[in-house]
């Protein structure tokens, strides 16, 4: 049995499993490992400090895999935003066939990618956002539930409802993101109408993931309660690993007059990046989803993807199909 979906056919991949964009994690090593495992790996564009460095990373990834891979480009508000147009042009110039977009006001860049014949997967945390993206011409929605790492939006709607509603609200394919981590996740996503799954946190905890082994061990020891929501007072909610820094951020945010400046030094990106390089999970804030509760080991990407797909196939074949009683006259 092979899981053949609109996603696998559209992207030319073996398994309906996508590795989502992850800051400081989505490198050539990560993307190539997932692609070689039969899924779709993603380089995270803004992990590279310049558009030219992104070009180099794309070329480096091509030396590691002959299979399809994509690039994630996330548009976030910033006092001095990155040169998004230059990053987008680098992606186009390097012949990338699949792009994952996320964040605010992506319309201009989606048009650039579509004009270049690129398949666009756009990440959304709400049905209304997905409908807007559909109008902009994206090819696939990555529907991100409240369980996800990073930015879950401000509506607090879980994946179960978002995915089921997407089946009737959307005219284009969608994949399930947030809380996806094993074969049950994949089987459930397909049952809810999705064409595959998008995983971030689960791929962080693999042998090829370019983060310190101590951080991976912390993820294995953690459970579904091991995350915190920060930045809620600023309506820029983010789900991160619950460590001592996260606890302190939440404590300061309980002040009704809190300003971002009150937590700025705690959430500095440089500190978070050093978590991945030094291996001290308490050094700064780092993103992780509630799927931590489903992570019990640190496999290779090949073993992880194969296990997820095999388990999903078994659940569909040996459990769900057997529940349909074709002989009943009732």
CSV table of C-alpha atoms in Angstrom, one decimal:
chain,number,residue,atom,x,y,z
A,1,UNK,CA,0.0,0.0,0.0
A,2,UNK,CA,1.3,3.4,-1.0
A,3,UNK,CA,-0.2,6.7,0.2
A,4,UNK,CA,-0.8,8.6,-3.1
A,5,UNK,CA,-2.3,12.0,-2.6
A,6,UNK,CA,-2.7,15.2,-4.6
A,7,UNK,CA,0.3,16.5,-2.7
A,8,UNK,CA,2.6,13.6,-3.7
A,9,UNK,CA,1.4,13.9,-7.3
A,10,UNK,CA,1.8,17.7,-7.4
A,11,UNK,CA,5.3,17.8,-5.9
A,12,UNK,CA,6.7,14.6,-7.3
A,13,UNK,CA,7.5,13.2,-3.9
A,14,UNK,CA,7.1,9.6,-2.5
A,15,UNK,CA,5.4,10.4,0.8
A,16,UNK,CA,2.9,13.1,1.8
A,17,UNK,CA,5.2,14.5,4.4
A,18,UNK,CA,6.6,18.1,4.3
A,19,UNK,CA,9.3,19.6,6.5
A,20,UNK,CA,8.2,23.0,7.5
A,21,UNK,CA,10.3,26.1,7.7
A,22,UNK,CA,12.3,26.4,10.9
A,23,UNK,CA,14.6,29.4,11.8
A,24,UNK,CA,18.2,28.2,12.3
A,25,UNK,CA,17.1,24.6,11.6
A,26,UNK,CA,16.1,24.6,8.0
A,27,UNK,CA,19.5,24.2,6.5
A,28,UNK,CA,20.7,22.1,3.5
A,29,UNK,CA,21.5,19.2,5.9
A,30,UNK,CA,17.9,19.2,7.2
A,31,UNK,CA,16.2,19.7,3.9
A,32,UNK,CA,18.2,17.1,2.0
A,33,UNK,CA,17.7,14.5,4.7
A,34,UNK,CA,13.9,14.8,4.5
A,35,UNK,CA,13.9,14.8,0.7
A,36,UNK,CA,16.1,11.8,0.6
A,37,UNK,CA,13.7,10.1,2.9
A,38,UNK,CA,10.9,10.6,0.4
A,39,UNK,CA,9.3,13.7,1.8
A,40,UNK,CA,9.7,17.4,0.9
A,41,UNK,CA,12.6,19.1,2.7
A,42,UNK,CA,12.6,22.9,3.1
A,43,UNK,CA,15.5,25.3,3.4
A,44,UNK,CA,14.5,28.3,5.6
A,45,UNK,CA,15.5,31.4,3.6
A,46,UNK,CA,15.9,33.8,6.5
A,47,UNK,CA,18.3,31.5,8.3
A,48,UNK,CA,20.7,32.6,5.7
A,49,UNK,CA,22.0,36.2,6.4
A,50,UNK,CA,21.8,37.4,2.8
A,51,UNK,CA,20.1,36.5,-0.5
A,52,UNK,CA,23.5,35.5,-1.9
A,53,UNK,CA,24.0,33.1,1.1
A,54,UNK,CA,20.6,31.6,0.3
A,55,UNK,CA,21.8,31.0,-3.2
A,56,UNK,CA,24.8,29.2,-1.9
A,57,UNK,CA,22.7,27.1,0.5
A,58,UNK,CA,20.4,26.0,-2.3
A,59,UNK,CA,23.3,25.0,-4.4
A,60,UNK,CA,24.8,23.1,-1.5
A,61,UNK,CA,21.6,21.3,-0.9
A,62,UNK,CA,21.6,20.1,-4.6
A,63,UNK,CA,24.9,18.4,-3.9
A,64,UNK,CA,23.2,16.4,-1.1
A,65,UNK,CA,20.0,15.3,-2.9
A,66,UNK,CA,18.7,14.8,-6.4
A,67,UNK,CA,15.1,14.8,-5.1
A,68,UNK,CA,12.7,17.8,-4.9
A,69,UNK,CA,13.1,20.3,-2.1
A,70,UNK,CA,11.7,23.7,-1.5
A,71,UNK,CA,12.4,27.0,0.3
A,72,UNK,CA,10.4,28.7,3.1
A,73,UNK,CA,10.1,32.5,3.1
A,74,UNK,CA,8.3,34.0,6.0
A,75,UNK,CA,7.2,37.6,6.1
A,76,UNK,CA,7.2,39.1,9.6
A,77,UNK,CA,6.8,42.7,10.8
A,78,UNK,CA,10.1,44.3,11.6
A,79,UNK,CA,11.5,47.8,12.1
A,80,UNK,CA,14.0,47.1,9.4
A,81,UNK,CA,12.6,44.2,7.4
A,82,UNK,CA,14.9,41.8,5.5
A,83,UNK,CA,15.2,42.4,1.7
A,84,UNK,CA,12.3,40.1,0.9
A,85,UNK,CA,12.2,40.9,-2.8
A,86,UNK,CA,15.9,39.9,-3.1
A,87,UNK,CA,15.4,36.7,-1.2
A,88,UNK,CA,12.4,35.9,-3.5
A,89,UNK,CA,14.4,36.7,-6.6
A,90,UNK,CA,17.2,34.4,-5.4
A,91,UNK,CA,14.7,31.6,-5.0
A,92,UNK,CA,13.4,32.2,-8.5
A,93,UNK,CA,16.8,32.5,-10.1
A,94,UNK,CA,18.0,29.2,-8.5
A,95,UNK,CA,15.2,27.3,-10.1
A,96,UNK,CA,13.3,26.3,-7.0
A,97,UNK,CA,10.0,24.6,-7.9
A,98,UNK,CA,8.2,24.7,-4.5
A,99,UNK,CA,8.0,27.6,-2.0
A,100,UNK,CA,6.4,27.7,1.4
A,101,UNK,CA,5.3,31.2,2.3
A,102,UNK,CA,4.0,32.4,5.7
A,103,UNK,CA,3.4,35.7,7.5
A,104,UNK,CA,1.9,39.0,6.6
A,105,UNK,CA,1.0,40.5,3.3
A,106,UNK,CA,2.5,37.9,1.0
A,107,UNK,CA,0.5,38.8,-2.1
A,108,UNK,CA,3.3,40.6,-4.0
A,109,UNK,CA,5.7,37.7,-3.5
A,110,UNK,CA,3.1,35.0,-4.2
A,111,UNK,CA,2.6,36.8,-7.6
A,112,UNK,CA,6.4,36.7,-8.2
A,113,UNK,CA,6.5,33.0,-7.5
A,114,UNK,CA,3.5,32.1,-9.5
A,115,UNK,CA,4.7,34.2,-12.5
A,116,UNK,CA,7.9,32.1,-12.3
A,117,UNK,CA,5.9,28.8,-12.4
A,118,UNK,CA,6.6,27.9,-8.8
A,119,UNK,CA,4.2,25.9,-6.7
A,120,UNK,CA,3.3,27.9,-3.6
A,121,UNK,CA,2.3,26.4,-0.2
A,122,UNK,CA,1.0,29.1,2.1
A,123,UNK,CA,0.8,28.6,5.9
A,124,UNK,CA,-2.4,29.8,7.6
A,125,UNK,CA,-3.8,29.7,11.1
A,126,UNK,CA,-7.4,30.7,10.2
A,127,UNK,CA,-9.9,29.8,7.6
A,128,UNK,CA,-10.4,33.4,6.6
A,129,UNK,CA,-6.7,33.7,5.9
A,130,UNK,CA,-6.7,30.5,3.9
A,131,UNK,CA,-9.6,31.9,1.7
A,132,UNK,CA,-7.6,35.1,1.1
A,133,UNK,CA,-4.5,33.1,0.1
A,134,UNK,CA,-6.7,31.0,-2.2
A,135,UNK,CA,-7.8,34.2,-3.9
A,136,UNK,CA,-4.1,35.2,-4.3
A,137,UNK,CA,-3.6,32.0,-6.3
A,138,UNK,CA,-1.6,29.8,-4.0
A,139,UNK,CA,-1.6,26.1,-4.8
A,140,UNK,CA,-1.8,24.5,-1.4
A,141,UNK,CA,-2.7,25.7,2.1
A,142,UNK,CA,-0.7,24.5,5.1
A,143,UNK,CA,-3.4,24.7,7.8
A,144,UNK,CA,-1.6,25.4,11.1
A,145,UNK,CA,-3.5,24.5,14.3
A,146,UNK,CA,-3.2,26.0,17.8
A,147,UNK,CA,-0.9,23.2,18.8
A,148,UNK,CA,1.9,24.4,16.5
A,149,UNK,CA,5.3,25.8,17.3
A,150,UNK,CA,6.0,29.4,16.5
A,151,UNK,CA,3.1,31.6,15.7
A,152,UNK,CA,-0.4,30.0,16.1
A,153,UNK,CA,-2.3,33.2,15.4
A,154,UNK,CA,-4.7,34.8,17.9
A,155,UNK,CA,-7.9,32.7,17.4
A,156,UNK,CA,-6.8,29.7,19.5
A,157,UNK,CA,-8.5,27.2,17.2
A,158,UNK,CA,-7.1,23.6,17.2
A,159,UNK,CA,-6.2,21.6,14.2
A,160,UNK,CA,-9.2,19.2,14.5
A,161,UNK,CA,-11.7,22.0,13.7
A,162,UNK,CA,-9.5,23.9,11.2
A,163,UNK,CA,-8.8,20.8,9.2
A,164,UNK,CA,-12.4,19.5,9.1
A,165,UNK,CA,-13.7,23.0,8.1
A,166,UNK,CA,-11.0,23.4,5.4
A,167,UNK,CA,-12.5,20.4,3.6
A,168,UNK,CA,-15.7,22.3,2.9
A,169,UNK,CA,-14.4,25.9,2.9
A,170,UNK,CA,-11.4,25.5,0.5
A,171,UNK,CA,-11.3,24.6,-3.2
A,172,UNK,CA,-7.6,23.9,-3.3
A,173,UNK,CA,-5.6,21.1,-1.5
A,174,UNK,CA,-4.4,21.6,2.0
A,175,UNK,CA,-2.0,19.9,4.4
A,176,UNK,CA,-2.1,19.5,8.2
A,177,UNK,CA,0.4,21.4,10.3
A,178,UNK,CA,0.7,21.7,14.0
A,179,UNK,CA,0.7,18.7,16.3
A,180,UNK,CA,1.7,16.3,13.5
A,181,UNK,CA,4.3,13.8,14.6
A,182,UNK,CA,3.5,10.1,13.9
A,183,UNK,CA,1.4,7.7,11.8
A,184,UNK,CA,-1.8,8.4,13.7
A,185,UNK,CA,-1.3,12.1,12.9
A,186,UNK,CA,-1.0,11.4,9.2
A,187,UNK,CA,-3.9,9.0,9.1
A,188,UNK,CA,-6.1,11.5,11.0
A,189,UNK,CA,-5.1,14.3,8.7
A,190,UNK,CA,-6.0,12.3,5.6
A,191,UNK,CA,-9.3,11.4,7.2
A,192,UNK,CA,-10.0,15.0,7.8
A,193,UNK,CA,-9.5,15.9,4.2
A,194,UNK,CA,-5.8,16.9,4.2
A,195,UNK,CA,-3.5,15.7,1.4
A,196,UNK,CA,-0.5,15.3,3.8
A,197,UNK,CA,1.2,16.7,6.8
A,198,UNK,CA,3.7,19.4,7.6
A,199,UNK,CA,6.1,18.8,10.5
A,200,UNK,CA,8.6,21.1,12.1
A,201,UNK,CA,9.2,20.2,15.8
A,202,UNK,CA,9.2,16.4,15.0
A,203,UNK,CA,12.0,16.9,12.4
A,204,UNK,CA,14.0,19.0,14.9
A,205,UNK,CA,14.4,15.8,16.9
A,206,UNK,CA,16.2,13.7,14.3
A,207,UNK,CA,19.8,12.7,13.8
A,208,UNK,CA,20.3,15.0,10.9
A,209,UNK,CA,18.8,18.0,12.5
A,210,UNK,CA,21.5,20.7,12.8
A,211,UNK,CA,20.9,21.4,16.5
A,212,UNK,CA,22.9,20.3,19.6
A,213,UNK,CA,22.1,16.7,20.8
A,214,UNK,CA,21.4,18.1,24.3
A,215,UNK,CA,18.4,20.0,22.9
A,216,UNK,CA,17.1,16.9,21.2
A,217,UNK,CA,17.4,14.9,24.5
A,218,UNK,CA,15.4,17.7,26.2
A,219,UNK,CA,12.7,17.3,23.6
A,220,UNK,CA,12.5,13.5,24.2
A,221,UNK,CA,12.2,14.1,28.0
A,222,UNK,CA,9.5,16.7,27.5
A,223,UNK,CA,5.8,16.1,27.1
A,224,UNK,CA,2.7,17.9,25.6
A,225,UNK,CA,2.7,20.3,28.6
A,226,UNK,CA,6.3,21.5,28.0
A,227,UNK,CA,5.5,24.6,25.9
A,228,UNK,CA,4.5,28.2,26.8
A,229,UNK,CA,2.7,30.9,24.9
A,230,UNK,CA,4.5,34.2,25.0
A,231,UNK,CA,3.8,37.6,23.4
A,232,UNK,CA,0.1,37.3,24.0
A,233,UNK,CA,-0.2,40.9,25.3
A,234,UNK,CA,1.3,42.1,22.1
A,235,UNK,CA,-1.0,40.1,19.9
A,236,UNK,CA,2.0,38.3,18.4
A,237,UNK,CA,1.6,35.0,20.2
A,238,UNK,CA,4.4,32.5,19.9
A,239,UNK,CA,4.6,28.9,21.3
A,240,UNK,CA,8.1,28.1,22.7
A,241,UNK,CA,9.7,25.5,24.8
A,242,UNK,CA,8.8,25.9,28.5
A,243,UNK,CA,12.1,26.6,30.2
A,244,UNK,CA,13.2,29.1,32.9
A,245,UNK,CA,13.4,32.0,30.4
A,246,UNK,CA,9.8,31.3,29.1
A,247,UNK,CA,8.5,31.2,32.7
A,248,UNK,CA,10.2,34.6,33.4
A,249,UNK,CA,8.7,36.1,30.2
A,250,UNK,CA,5.2,34.9,31.2
A,251,UNK,CA,5.8,36.4,34.7
A,252,UNK,CA,6.6,39.8,33.3
A,253,UNK,CA,3.8,39.7,30.8
A,254,UNK,CA,1.3,39.4,33.7
A,255,UNK,CA,1.9,43.1,34.3
A,256,UNK,CA,-1.1,44.8,32.7
A,257,UNK,CA,1.1,47.6,31.5
A,258,UNK,CA,3.8,45.4,30.1
A,259,UNK,CA,5.7,46.6,27.0
A,260,UNK,CA,7.8,44.6,24.7
A,261,UNK,CA,10.9,46.4,26.0
A,262,UNK,CA,10.2,44.7,29.3
A,263,UNK,CA,11.0,41.2,27.8
A,264,UNK,CA,13.3,42.2,24.9
A,265,UNK,CA,16.5,41.0,26.5
A,266,UNK,CA,15.0,37.7,27.4
A,267,UNK,CA,13.8,36.8,24.0
A,268,UNK,CA,16.7,38.0,21.9
A,269,UNK,CA,17.2,35.9,18.8
A,270,UNK,CA,20.9,35.6,19.4
A,271,UNK,CA,20.3,33.9,22.7
A,272,UNK,CA,17.8,31.5,21.1
A,273,UNK,CA,20.2,30.6,18.3
A,274,UNK,CA,22.9,29.8,20.9
A,275,UNK,CA,20.6,27.2,22.5
A,276,UNK,CA,21.0,25.2,19.3
A,277,UNK,CA,24.8,25.6,19.1
A,278,UNK,CA,25.8,25.3,22.8
A,279,UNK,CA,23.2,22.7,23.8
A,280,UNK,CA,21.9,24.6,26.9
A,281,UNK,CA,18.1,24.4,26.6
A,282,UNK,CA,17.8,27.1,29.3
A,283,UNK,CA,20.0,29.8,27.6
A,284,UNK,CA,17.2,31.5,25.6
A,285,UNK,CA,13.8,31.0,24.0
A,286,UNK,CA,13.3,28.4,21.3
A,287,UNK,CA,10.2,27.3,19.5
A,288,UNK,CA,8.6,23.9,20.0
A,289,UNK,CA,5.1,22.6,19.5
A,290,UNK,CA,2.8,20.4,21.7
A,291,UNK,CA,3.8,17.5,19.5
A,292,UNK,CA,6.6,17.1,22.0
A,293,UNK,CA,4.2,14.7,23.7
A,294,UNK,CA,4.6,12.4,20.8
A,295,UNK,CA,8.4,12.5,20.5
A,296,UNK,CA,10.1,9.5,22.2
A,297,UNK,CA,13.3,9.0,20.2
A,298,UNK,CA,15.9,10.6,17.9
A,299,UNK,CA,15.7,8.6,14.6
A,300,UNK,CA,17.1,9.4,11.2
A,301,UNK,CA,14.8,11.2,8.9
A,302,UNK,CA,14.6,8.1,6.7
A,303,UNK,CA,13.5,5.9,9.6
A,304,UNK,CA,11.1,8.6,10.9
A,305,UNK,CA,9.3,9.1,7.6
A,306,UNK,CA,9.2,5.4,6.8
A,307,UNK,CA,7.7,4.7,10.2
A,308,UNK,CA,5.1,7.4,10.0
A,309,UNK,CA,3.9,6.3,6.6
A,310,UNK,CA,3.9,2.6,7.5
A,311,UNK,CA,1.9,3.2,10.7
A,312,UNK,CA,-0.6,5.4,8.8
A,313,UNK,CA,-1.0,2.8,6.2
A,314,UNK,CA,-1.6,0.1,8.8
A,315,UNK,CA,-4.2,2.3,10.6
A,316,UNK,CA,-6.1,3.0,7.4
A,317,UNK,CA,-6.0,-0.6,6.2
A,318,UNK,CA,-6.3,-2.6,9.4
A,319,UNK,CA,-8.5,-0.3,11.4
A,320,UNK,CA,-10.4,2.2,9.5
A,321,UNK,CA,-11.3,0.1,6.4
A,322,UNK,CA,-12.3,-2.8,8.7
A,323,UNK,CA,-14.8,-0.6,10.4
A,324,UNK,CA,-16.9,-0.3,7.2
A,325,UNK,CA,-19.3,-3.2,7.2
A,326,UNK,CA,-20.1,-3.7,3.6
A,327,UNK,CA,-22.4,-6.7,4.4
A,328,UNK,CA,-24.7,-4.9,6.7
A,329,UNK,CA,-28.3,-4.5,5.6
A,330,UNK,CA,-29.1,-1.8,8.1
